[in-house]
Short mmCIF file of C-alpha atoms in Angstrom, two decimals:
data_model
loop_
_atom_site.label_atom_id
_atom_site.label_comp_id
_atom_site.label_asym_id
_atom_site.label_seq_id
_atom_site.Cartn_x
_atom_site.Cartn_y
_atom_site.Cartn_z
CA UNK A 1 -27.04 -35.27 11.51
CA UNK A 2 -23.74 -33.46 11.78
CA UNK A 3 -21.35 -36.10 13.25
CA UNK A 4 -18.71 -35.41 10.71
CA UNK A 5 -18.86 -31.64 10.89
CA UNK A 6 -15.75 -29.93 12.11
CA UNK A 7 -15.96 -26.64 14.13
CA UNK A 8 -12.87 -24.53 14.97
CA UNK A 9 -13.16 -22.26 18.00
CA UNK A 10 -10.70 -19.39 18.03
CA UNK A 11 -10.96 -17.65 21.41
CA UNK A 12 -8.52 -16.69 24.11
CA UNK A 13 -11.24 -17.15 26.81
CA UNK A 14 -10.45 -20.76 27.64
CA UNK A 15 -13.53 -21.12 29.86
CA UNK A 16 -15.80 -19.97 27.06
CA UNK A 17 -13.99 -22.17 24.52
CA UNK A 18 -14.25 -25.24 26.68
CA UNK A 19 -17.90 -24.70 27.41
CA UNK A 20 -18.76 -24.31 23.74
CA UNK A 21 -16.45 -27.24 22.91
CA UNK A 22 -18.41 -29.45 25.37
CA UNK A 23 -21.78 -28.23 23.95
CA UNK A 24 -20.72 -28.94 20.43
CA UNK A 25 -19.19 -32.29 21.14
CA UNK A 26 -22.35 -33.39 22.88
CA UNK A 27 -24.21 -32.44 19.74
CA UNK A 28 -21.97 -34.58 17.58
CA UNK A 29 -19.46 -32.03 16.24
CA UNK A 30 -15.72 -32.49 16.08
CA UNK A 31 -14.20 -29.48 17.73
CA UNK A 32 -10.66 -27.97 17.74
CA UNK A 33 -9.64 -24.84 19.59
CA UNK A 34 -7.02 -22.18 19.19
CA UNK A 35 -6.41 -19.33 21.55
CA UNK A 36 -5.06 -16.67 19.19
CA UNK A 37 -5.46 -15.56 15.60
CA UNK A 38 -2.07 -16.80 14.27
CA UNK A 39 -2.60 -20.30 15.65
CA UNK A 40 -6.15 -20.27 14.57
CA UNK A 41 -5.36 -19.36 11.01
CA UNK A 42 -2.69 -22.07 10.84
CA UNK A 43 -5.05 -24.62 12.28
CA UNK A 44 -7.84 -23.56 9.90
CA UNK A 45 -5.64 -24.04 6.91
CA UNK A 46 -4.78 -27.65 7.95
CA UNK A 47 -8.12 -28.57 9.50
CA UNK A 48 -10.40 -27.13 6.78
CA UNK A 49 -13.27 -26.70 9.29
CA UNK A 50 -16.95 -26.66 8.31
CA UNK A 51 -17.45 -23.54 10.46
CA UNK A 52 -15.24 -21.13 12.47
CA UNK A 53 -16.30 -19.47 15.71
CA UNK A 54 -14.17 -16.45 16.07
CA UNK A 55 -13.47 -14.03 18.88
CA UNK A 56 -12.13 -10.56 18.11
CA UNK A 57 -10.23 -9.22 21.10
CA UNK A 58 -7.44 -11.63 21.79
CA UNK A 59 -3.80 -10.83 22.03
CA UNK A 60 -4.61 -7.72 20.04
CA UNK A 61 -7.85 -5.78 20.30
CA UNK A 62 -8.60 -6.19 16.58
CA UNK A 63 -6.94 -9.63 16.13
CA UNK A 64 -10.05 -11.42 15.01
CA UNK A 65 -10.87 -8.75 12.36
CA UNK A 66 -7.39 -9.02 10.83
CA UNK A 67 -7.33 -12.80 11.05
CA UNK A 68 -10.70 -13.04 9.28
CA UNK A 69 -9.49 -10.80 6.41
CA UNK A 70 -6.44 -13.05 6.05
CA UNK A 71 -8.58 -16.22 6.16
CA UNK A 72 -10.73 -14.96 3.33
CA UNK A 73 -7.65 -14.72 1.13
CA UNK A 74 -6.95 -18.38 1.54
CA UNK A 75 -8.87 -20.15 -1.22
CA UNK A 76 -9.80 -23.05 1.05
CA UNK A 77 -11.25 -20.74 3.72
CA UNK A 78 -12.80 -18.14 1.44
CA UNK A 79 -16.32 -19.55 1.82
CA UNK A 80 -16.02 -21.21 5.18
CA UNK A 81 -18.96 -20.01 7.37
CA UNK A 82 -17.71 -17.84 10.17
CA UNK A 83 -19.67 -16.73 13.29
CA UNK A 84 -17.99 -13.86 15.12
CA UNK A 85 -18.79 -14.04 18.78
CA UNK A 86 -17.42 -11.06 20.63
CA UNK A 87 -18.04 -8.48 23.36
CA UNK A 88 -16.21 -5.74 21.45
CA UNK A 89 -19.21 -3.47 21.12
CA UNK A 90 -19.80 -3.67 24.87
CA UNK A 91 -16.11 -3.42 25.82
CA UNK A 92 -15.19 -0.64 23.34
CA UNK A 93 -18.19 1.71 23.37
CA UNK A 94 -16.32 4.10 21.01
CA UNK A 95 -16.49 1.38 18.37
CA UNK A 96 -19.89 1.62 16.83
CA UNK A 97 -19.31 0.58 13.17
CA UNK A 98 -22.01 -1.87 12.29
CA UNK A 99 -20.86 -5.33 11.13
CA UNK A 100 -23.36 -4.92 8.38
CA UNK A 101 -21.40 -1.98 6.85
CA UNK A 102 -19.58 -4.17 4.41
CA UNK A 103 -16.22 -4.50 6.10
CA UNK A 104 -16.64 -7.74 8.09
CA UNK A 105 -16.58 -10.89 5.92
CA UNK A 106 -18.42 -13.04 8.44
CA UNK A 107 -21.73 -14.86 8.16
CA UNK A 108 -23.02 -13.72 11.53
CA UNK A 109 -22.05 -11.55 14.45
CA UNK A 110 -23.30 -12.62 17.87
CA UNK A 111 -22.45 -10.50 20.93
CA UNK A 112 -21.18 -12.17 24.04
CA UNK A 113 -22.64 -13.48 26.31
CA UNK A 114 -24.22 -15.77 23.80
CA UNK A 115 -27.23 -17.99 24.34
CA UNK A 116 -25.90 -21.60 23.90
CA UNK A 117 -29.16 -22.81 22.35
CA UNK A 118 -29.13 -19.91 19.91
CA UNK A 119 -25.47 -20.52 19.06
CA UNK A 120 -26.11 -24.27 18.44
CA UNK A 121 -29.07 -23.45 16.26
CA UNK A 122 -26.96 -21.07 14.14
CA UNK A 123 -24.09 -23.49 13.82
CA UNK A 124 -26.53 -26.16 12.69
CA UNK A 125 -27.99 -23.83 10.10
CA UNK A 126 -24.62 -22.69 8.77
CA UNK A 127 -23.10 -26.16 8.62
CA UNK A 128 -26.22 -27.60 6.95
CA UNK A 129 -25.33 -28.86 3.50
CA UNK A 130 -28.13 -26.69 2.02
CA UNK A 131 -26.57 -23.47 3.42
CA UNK A 132 -25.05 -21.18 0.79
CA UNK A 133 -22.44 -18.80 2.17
CA UNK A 134 -23.32 -15.16 1.80
CA UNK A 135 -21.20 -12.95 -0.34
CA UNK A 136 -18.52 -12.12 2.14
CA UNK A 137 -17.79 -8.84 0.32
CA UNK A 138 -21.25 -7.75 1.51
CA UNK A 139 -20.31 -8.04 5.15
CA UNK A 140 -21.89 -9.83 7.99
CA UNK A 141 -25.26 -9.97 9.74
CA UNK A 142 -25.53 -8.67 13.24
CA UNK A 143 -27.90 -10.28 15.68
CA UNK A 144 -28.57 -9.54 19.26
CA UNK B 1 -10.98 20.86 3.46
CA UNK B 2 -12.54 19.08 6.37
CA UNK B 3 -10.09 18.44 9.36
CA UNK B 4 -10.66 16.01 12.12
CA UNK B 5 -8.46 14.08 14.56
CA UNK B 6 -8.26 10.47 15.61
CA UNK B 7 -6.74 9.32 18.90
CA UNK B 8 -3.81 6.95 18.21
CA UNK B 9 -5.47 4.41 20.47
CA UNK B 10 -8.38 4.22 18.01
CA UNK B 11 -6.25 3.63 14.96
CA UNK B 12 -6.37 -0.18 15.13
CA UNK B 13 -10.23 -0.06 15.05
CA UNK B 14 -10.17 2.48 12.27
CA UNK B 15 -7.88 0.27 10.15
CA UNK B 16 -10.02 -2.77 10.91
CA UNK B 17 -13.05 -1.34 9.08
CA UNK B 18 -11.06 -0.11 6.00
CA UNK B 19 -11.70 -3.37 4.14
CA UNK B 20 -15.09 -1.85 3.36
CA UNK B 21 -13.18 0.22 0.75
CA UNK B 22 -10.87 -2.51 -0.55
CA UNK B 23 -8.08 -4.85 0.39
CA UNK B 24 -5.79 -2.98 2.82
CA UNK B 25 -2.09 -2.60 2.22
CA UNK B 26 0.14 -0.91 4.72
CA UNK B 27 3.81 -0.51 5.49
CA UNK B 28 5.08 -3.67 7.19
CA UNK B 29 8.59 -5.05 7.95
CA UNK B 30 10.13 -7.16 5.16
CA UNK B 31 13.59 -8.40 6.13
CA UNK B 32 15.54 -5.24 7.08
CA UNK B 33 13.32 -2.94 5.11
CA UNK B 34 9.69 -1.97 4.77
CA UNK B 35 7.19 -2.79 2.10
CA UNK B 36 3.50 -2.02 1.34
CA UNK B 37 1.83 -5.35 1.93
CA UNK B 38 -1.20 -6.87 3.62
CA UNK B 39 -0.79 -6.76 7.44
CA UNK B 40 -1.74 -10.02 9.06
CA UNK B 41 -2.40 -8.12 12.30
CA UNK B 42 -2.51 -4.48 13.48
CA UNK B 43 0.90 -4.92 15.23
CA UNK B 44 2.39 -5.56 11.78
CA UNK B 45 1.58 -2.07 10.60
CA UNK B 46 4.48 0.34 10.92
CA UNK B 47 3.37 3.96 11.40
CA UNK B 48 6.97 5.20 11.66
CA UNK B 49 9.11 4.02 8.74
CA UNK B 50 11.69 5.90 6.62
CA UNK B 51 10.60 4.60 3.23
CA UNK B 52 9.39 1.41 1.62
CA UNK B 53 11.66 -0.59 -0.67
CA UNK B 54 9.32 -0.05 -3.63
CA UNK B 55 7.06 2.95 -3.94
CA UNK B 56 3.27 2.57 -4.20
CA UNK B 57 3.50 2.83 -8.02
CA UNK B 58 3.81 -0.98 -7.91
CA UNK B 59 -0.02 -1.11 -7.31
CA UNK B 60 -0.96 1.30 -10.10
CA UNK B 61 1.72 0.25 -12.62
CA UNK B 62 2.52 -3.34 -11.64
CA UNK B 63 6.00 -4.66 -12.41
CA UNK B 64 4.28 -7.12 -14.75
CA UNK B 65 0.66 -7.26 -15.83
CA UNK B 66 -1.35 -8.95 -18.57
CA UNK B 67 -3.48 -6.35 -20.25
CA UNK B 68 -5.51 -8.76 -22.45
CA UNK B 69 -5.63 -12.42 -23.27
CA UNK B 70 -6.50 -14.12 -26.53
CA UNK B 71 -6.99 -17.57 -27.92
CA UNK B 72 -8.14 -18.95 -31.24
CA UNK B 73 -11.34 -20.38 -29.79
CA UNK B 74 -12.43 -17.78 -27.22
CA UNK B 75 -11.16 -14.69 -28.93
CA UNK B 76 -10.07 -11.56 -27.12
CA UNK B 77 -10.60 -10.88 -23.43
CA UNK B 78 -9.77 -7.47 -21.97
CA UNK B 79 -8.37 -7.74 -18.47
CA UNK B 80 -9.22 -4.18 -17.50
CA UNK B 81 -11.82 -5.30 -14.96
CA UNK B 82 -9.26 -7.21 -13.03
CA UNK B 83 -7.11 -4.04 -12.87
CA UNK B 84 -9.88 -2.20 -11.10
CA UNK B 85 -9.95 -4.28 -7.87
CA UNK B 86 -10.50 -1.84 -5.03
CA UNK B 87 -7.56 -1.49 -2.65
CA UNK B 88 -6.64 0.81 0.24
CA UNK B 89 -3.05 2.10 0.60
CA UNK B 90 -2.66 3.00 4.24
CA UNK B 91 0.32 4.96 5.54
CA UNK B 92 1.72 6.49 2.30
CA UNK B 93 4.24 9.26 2.73
CA UNK B 94 3.69 12.69 1.09
CA UNK B 95 6.54 12.31 -1.48
CA UNK B 96 5.05 9.06 -2.60
CA UNK B 97 1.63 10.60 -3.01
CA UNK B 98 3.43 13.39 -4.91
CA UNK B 99 4.95 10.70 -7.05
CA UNK B 100 1.48 9.23 -7.82
CA UNK B 101 0.29 12.80 -8.71
CA UNK B 102 3.16 12.99 -11.24
CA UNK B 103 2.20 9.55 -12.64
CA UNK B 104 -1.41 10.84 -12.93
CA UNK B 105 -0.21 13.65 -15.15
CA UNK B 106 1.48 11.13 -17.45
CA UNK B 107 -1.03 8.31 -17.45
CA UNK B 108 -4.43 9.76 -16.76
CA UNK B 109 -4.44 13.53 -17.29
CA UNK B 110 -2.64 13.84 -20.55
CA UNK B 111 -3.73 13.54 -24.17
CA UNK B 112 -3.73 9.74 -24.02
CA UNK B 113 -5.27 8.09 -20.96
CA UNK B 114 -3.88 4.74 -19.94
CA UNK B 115 -7.05 2.82 -19.06
CA UNK B 116 -5.30 0.27 -16.83
CA UNK B 117 -3.57 2.92 -14.77
CA UNK B 118 -6.66 5.06 -14.67
CA UNK B 119 -8.84 2.13 -13.53
CA UNK B 120 -6.44 1.28 -10.76
CA UNK B 121 -6.09 4.90 -9.61
CA UNK B 122 -9.80 5.30 -9.50
CA UNK B 123 -10.27 2.17 -7.31
CA UNK B 124 -7.36 3.02 -4.98
CA UNK B 125 -8.06 4.69 -1.68
CA UNK B 126 -4.96 6.50 -0.37
CA UNK B 127 -4.50 7.31 3.28
CA UNK B 128 -1.28 9.30 3.90
CA UNK B 129 0.75 9.61 6.98
CA UNK B 130 3.57 12.11 7.81
CA UNK B 131 7.21 11.00 8.46
CA UNK B 132 10.44 12.13 9.99
CA UNK B 133 13.07 12.76 7.29
CA UNK B 134 16.35 10.88 7.52
CA UNK B 135 19.66 11.86 5.94
CA UNK B 136 18.66 10.46 2.50
CA UNK B 137 15.29 12.30 2.15
CA UNK B 138 15.45 15.54 0.26
CA UNK B 139 11.71 15.85 -0.41
CA UNK B 140 11.68 19.39 1.03
CA UNK B 141 14.00 20.60 -1.73
CA UNK B 142 11.81 18.95 -4.37
CA UNK B 143 8.65 20.58 -2.90
CA UNK B 144 7.27 17.07 -2.29
CA UNK B 145 7.37 16.95 1.47
CA UNK B 146 3.71 18.07 1.63
CA UNK B 147 0.75 17.34 -0.62
CA UNK B 148 -2.61 19.00 -0.78
CA UNK B 149 -4.17 16.60 -3.21
CA UNK B 150 -3.94 13.01 -4.35
CA UNK B 151 -5.05 11.41 -1.04
CA UNK B 152 -8.39 10.56 0.43
CA UNK B 153 -7.24 11.06 3.99
CA UNK B 154 -3.91 12.26 5.41
CA UNK B 155 -2.81 11.65 9.01
CA UNK B 156 -0.32 14.00 10.75
CA UNK B 157 1.13 13.04 14.11
CA UNK B 158 0.26 15.65 16.77
CA UNK B 159 1.21 13.62 19.83
CA UNK B 160 -1.63 11.60 21.35
CA UNK B 161 -3.67 11.98 18.18
CA UNK B 162 -3.40 12.19 14.42
CA UNK B 163 -4.81 15.23 12.72
CA UNK B 164 -6.86 13.92 9.77
CA UNK B 165 -7.14 15.94 6.60
CA UNK B 166 -10.08 14.76 4.43
CA UNK B 167 -9.07 15.14 0.81
CA UNK B 168 -11.92 13.64 -1.17
CA UNK B 169 -15.56 12.57 -0.91
CA UNK B 170 -14.35 9.00 -0.60
CA UNK B 171 -12.28 10.10 2.37
CA UNK B 172 -15.45 11.68 3.79
CA UNK B 173 -17.26 8.34 3.22
CA UNK B 174 -14.56 6.73 5.44
CA UNK B 175 -15.04 9.36 8.06
CA UNK B 176 -18.82 8.94 8.00
CA UNK B 177 -18.51 5.16 8.36
CA UNK B 178 -15.99 5.33 11.24
CA UNK B 179 -17.07 8.69 12.52
CA UNK B 180 -17.35 7.59 16.13
CA UNK B 181 -13.62 6.94 16.18
CA UNK B 182 -12.81 10.52 15.03
CA UNK B 183 -13.23 13.77 16.92
CA UNK B 184 -13.36 17.49 16.22
CA UNK B 185 -9.94 19.02 16.70
CA UNK B 186 -9.26 21.95 19.00
CA UNK B 187 -7.14 25.05 18.36
CA UNK B 188 -4.41 23.46 20.46
CA UNK B 189 -4.27 20.59 17.93
CA UNK B 190 -3.79 23.00 15.06
CA UNK B 191 -1.03 24.77 16.96
CA UNK B 192 0.73 21.44 17.55
CA UNK B 193 0.30 20.57 13.91
CA UNK B 194 2.00 23.81 12.90
CA UNK B 195 4.75 23.41 15.44
CA UNK B 196 5.56 19.85 14.23
CA UNK B 197 5.40 20.88 10.58
CA UNK B 198 8.04 23.48 11.25
CA UNK B 199 10.23 20.97 13.10
CA UNK B 200 9.86 18.49 10.23
CA UNK B 201 10.96 21.02 7.65
CA UNK B 202 13.97 22.00 9.67
CA UNK B 203 14.87 18.34 10.17
CA UNK B 204 15.95 17.86 6.56
CA UNK B 205 19.71 17.38 6.57
CA UNK B 206 19.99 16.88 2.82
CA UNK B 207 19.02 19.77 0.65
CA UNK B 208 19.37 20.37 -3.07
CA UNK B 209 19.29 23.72 -4.88
CA UNK B 210 17.04 23.40 -7.91
CA UNK B 211 17.20 26.97 -9.15
CA UNK B 212 18.21 27.28 -12.84
CA UNK B 213 19.01 23.57 -12.89
CA UNK B 214 17.47 22.95 -16.35
CA UNK B 215 19.65 25.80 -17.78
CA UNK B 216 22.75 24.46 -15.97
CA UNK B 217 22.04 20.98 -17.31
CA UNK B 218 21.87 22.47 -20.80
CA UNK B 219 25.31 24.09 -20.31
CA UNK B 220 26.86 20.93 -18.85
CA UNK B 221 25.57 18.53 -21.54
CA UNK B 222 29.18 17.56 -22.42
CA UNK B 223 30.49 17.55 -18.89
CA UNK B 224 32.91 14.77 -18.08
CA UNK B 225 30.73 14.00 -15.02
CA UNK B 226 28.50 11.98 -17.30
CA UNK B 227 31.45 9.89 -18.49
CA UNK B 228 32.56 9.28 -14.91
CA UNK B 229 29.01 8.18 -14.01
CA UNK B 230 29.04 5.89 -17.08
CA UNK B 231 32.12 4.22 -15.70
CA UNK B 232 30.51 3.65 -12.33
CA UNK B 233 26.93 2.90 -13.30
CA UNK B 234 26.19 -0.85 -13.71
CA UNK B 235 23.05 -0.23 -15.81
CA UNK B 236 21.17 -2.53 -13.44
CA UNK B 237 18.04 -0.34 -13.51
CA UNK B 238 17.64 -0.49 -9.69
CA UNK B 239 17.19 3.25 -9.46
CA UNK B 240 14.30 3.11 -11.98
CA UNK B 241 12.63 0.23 -10.27
CA UNK B 242 12.58 2.00 -6.86
CA UNK B 243 11.77 5.45 -8.25
CA UNK B 244 8.23 6.61 -7.51
CA UNK B 245 7.98 8.39 -10.88
CA UNK B 246 9.92 6.14 -13.33
CA UNK B 247 7.25 4.69 -15.59
CA UNK B 248 8.99 3.26 -18.70
CA UNK B 249 7.50 -0.07 -19.67
CA UNK B 250 7.86 -2.67 -22.31
CA UNK B 251 5.15 -4.66 -24.10
CA UNK B 252 5.44 -8.24 -25.26
CA UNK B 253 3.02 -10.91 -26.48
CA UNK B 254 3.55 -14.18 -24.73
CA UNK B 255 2.12 -17.28 -26.57
CA UNK B 256 1.34 -20.78 -25.56
CA UNK B 257 3.14 -23.17 -27.85
CA UNK B 258 0.29 -25.69 -27.74
CA UNK B 259 -2.92 -23.92 -28.78
CA UNK B 260 -1.92 -20.46 -29.94
CA UNK B 261 -3.44 -18.76 -26.86
CA UNK B 262 -1.56 -15.93 -25.25
CA UNK B 263 -1.60 -12.62 -23.50
CA UNK B 264 -0.15 -9.20 -23.97
CA UNK B 265 2.25 -8.44 -21.10
CA UNK B 266 3.30 -4.99 -19.90
CA UNK B 267 6.38 -5.03 -17.69
CA UNK B 268 8.66 -2.38 -16.21
CA UNK B 269 11.54 -1.23 -18.29
CA UNK B 270 14.39 1.17 -17.59
CA UNK B 271 16.23 3.74 -19.65
CA UNK B 272 19.39 2.35 -18.04
CA UNK B 273 18.96 -0.98 -19.84
CA UNK B 274 21.10 -1.46 -23.01
CA UNK B 275 18.13 -2.36 -25.05
CA UNK B 276 16.01 0.58 -24.08
CA UNK B 277 16.93 2.70 -27.17
CA UNK B 278 17.60 -0.25 -29.41
CA UNK B 279 15.51 -0.14 -32.60
CA UNK B 280 14.88 -2.32 -35.61
CA UNK B 281 18.00 -2.73 -37.71
CA UNK B 282 20.29 -2.80 -34.69
CA UNK B 283 20.71 0.92 -34.18
CA UNK B 284 21.00 1.92 -30.53
CA UNK B 285 20.54 5.62 -29.83
CA UNK B 286 22.06 5.24 -26.34
CA UNK B 287 24.53 2.41 -26.59
CA UNK B 288 26.91 3.65 -23.90
CA UNK B 289 26.17 3.54 -20.14
CA UNK B 290 27.19 7.20 -19.88
CA UNK B 291 24.56 8.24 -22.46
CA UNK B 292 21.85 6.26 -20.68
CA UNK B 293 22.41 7.58 -17.19
CA UNK B 294 22.74 11.10 -18.66
CA UNK B 295 19.45 10.61 -20.34
CA UNK B 296 17.83 9.62 -17.03
CA UNK B 297 19.01 12.76 -15.32
CA UNK B 298 18.05 14.97 -18.25
CA UNK B 299 14.62 13.49 -18.50
CA UNK B 300 13.81 13.80 -14.77
CA UNK B 301 15.42 17.14 -14.10
CA UNK B 302 15.10 19.02 -17.39
CA UNK B 303 12.63 17.32 -19.84
CA UNK B 304 10.00 16.93 -17.16
CA UNK B 305 10.39 20.62 -16.23
CA UNK B 306 9.79 21.59 -19.84
CA UNK B 307 6.77 19.28 -20.20
CA UNK B 308 5.11 19.55 -16.78
CA UNK B 309 6.72 22.51 -15.06
CA UNK B 310 8.58 20.63 -12.39
CA UNK B 311 11.13 17.86 -12.14
CA UNK B 312 9.88 14.35 -11.71
CA UNK B 313 12.15 13.54 -8.74
CA UNK B 314 10.39 13.71 -5.36
CA UNK B 315 13.40 13.42 -3.07
CA UNK B 316 12.52 10.06 -1.44
CA UNK B 317 16.22 8.97 -1.55
CA UNK B 318 15.44 5.46 -2.69
CA UNK B 319 17.81 5.63 -5.68
CA UNK B 320 20.69 6.72 -3.42
CA UNK B 321 20.14 3.86 -1.02
CA UNK B 322 19.55 1.22 -3.74
CA UNK B 323 22.40 2.04 -6.20
CA UNK B 324 24.99 -0.73 -5.95
CA UNK B 325 27.56 1.73 -7.39
CA UNK B 326 26.61 4.25 -4.71
CA UNK B 327 25.84 7.00 -7.21
CA UNK B 328 24.12 9.82 -5.31
CA UNK B 329 21.78 12.15 -7.18
CA UNK B 330 22.34 14.99 -4.71
CA UNK B 331 26.12 15.02 -5.13
CA UNK B 332 25.77 14.50 -8.91
CA UNK B 333 23.68 17.62 -9.14
CA UNK B 334 25.89 19.54 -6.81
CA UNK B 335 28.87 18.61 -8.99
CA UNK B 336 27.06 19.73 -12.11
CA UNK B 337 26.20 22.92 -10.47
CA UNK B 338 29.86 23.50 -9.74
CA UNK B 339 29.40 23.19 -5.98
CA UNK B 340 31.70 20.22 -5.78
CA UNK B 341 34.87 19.19 -7.57
CA UNK B 342 34.42 17.04 -10.65
CA UNK B 343 35.92 13.80 -9.50
CA UNK B 344 34.49 10.33 -9.38
CA UNK B 345 34.40 10.34 -5.57
CA UNK B 346 32.15 13.37 -5.66
CA UNK B 347 29.26 11.58 -7.26
CA UNK B 348 29.07 8.80 -4.80
CA UNK B 349 27.05 8.55 -1.70
CA UNK B 350 28.81 8.79 1.61
CA UNK B 351 28.26 5.94 3.98
#
């Protein structure tokens, strides 16, 4: 199983982060958390996680978007699977640009609130040794 | 030309999706100045800045680039593809876009097209933004305070919103992708745009008279002003490096001592450098500093007019700010025109 897999949660919603942290730990994952993009990027560089769970609206409304672009420039993080978990489309109705339009270098976009079982299944899939990261230049996949 | 507007509060979301068109570079703080660089976060992006240290030419004509590589085993490898990496330059001022338009005429619209420059220009998306002139800008005098081409989108501050001019089909693609963030402007927005344009024009404190300048330069070829400038100029080449339209370059082959592999390197040069006009046999056509700085002025203000119908200066003021000897192009030209006394103090910038 995935005892040795490391997941980094970057989210300023501490309740959400702690809930997902508990869920993942009970499933055998090592979990670290950061509550903003700058700390998250720094931690990602040192931790080299097997997967990143990334929020978008943190200190800044687009913080996760910018942080993800920056992370993809770091060679060690360029292929790390990233699941964006955000309520941005619900909270910012004016923002309707699809994550599949080629600008978001994530493996998957999941809107909040997220189904824990679904999230766990996606994390298992993406941290599976057989998983090949998508071409991040092609953008992410949006699922509802 | 299609015209839209974008509320300032939507700009962070707009910039967040620009990576669909390439790696985004924007004006960010670097020390006490500004530079086009990758913003780590939206709050890094500076929408109001006087000028960047280096102009955007650094992306299209890099300070140093390998044009091709070679080795005895693998042969020749053209590095043109690497030059064509898509990028987005966000927040470029009009005079810098004007500077790129001038470089276009030299590198991609003339008899000989430079494939490296042309590939970069083709893959570069340019989004301009207006600016408030400071006491070193004289772009209005150089007719470079406004551009009607050379950009994909251009943003003009009209208060709560930016008016967005769509300059190309690529700009239209950006609009289509992020269309929900943009809106149709109203007549009041156009009125505000016109009002602010007028204010911006009248805000220029530094002005330069260009009329008959090529002829006056011809008459003043032997003026002692050039000797005075030669005494002051350090030939450091800083003015060339920061100039949006200086494009001299040198080419060298660099070899690995071990296996004979190497690459051809193109790097910025400057007509201020002692070796710029040095040729085989040791002859130097511009061996004195005075002759070199005079050449620079004559090339930009007279030679370029003869070749392309306008001077290559865009009035950004970077050379004035950067010159360690405080040589000021505006006062030099005023002196040459006879509007100032010919003394060494007259060609230096005032603090």
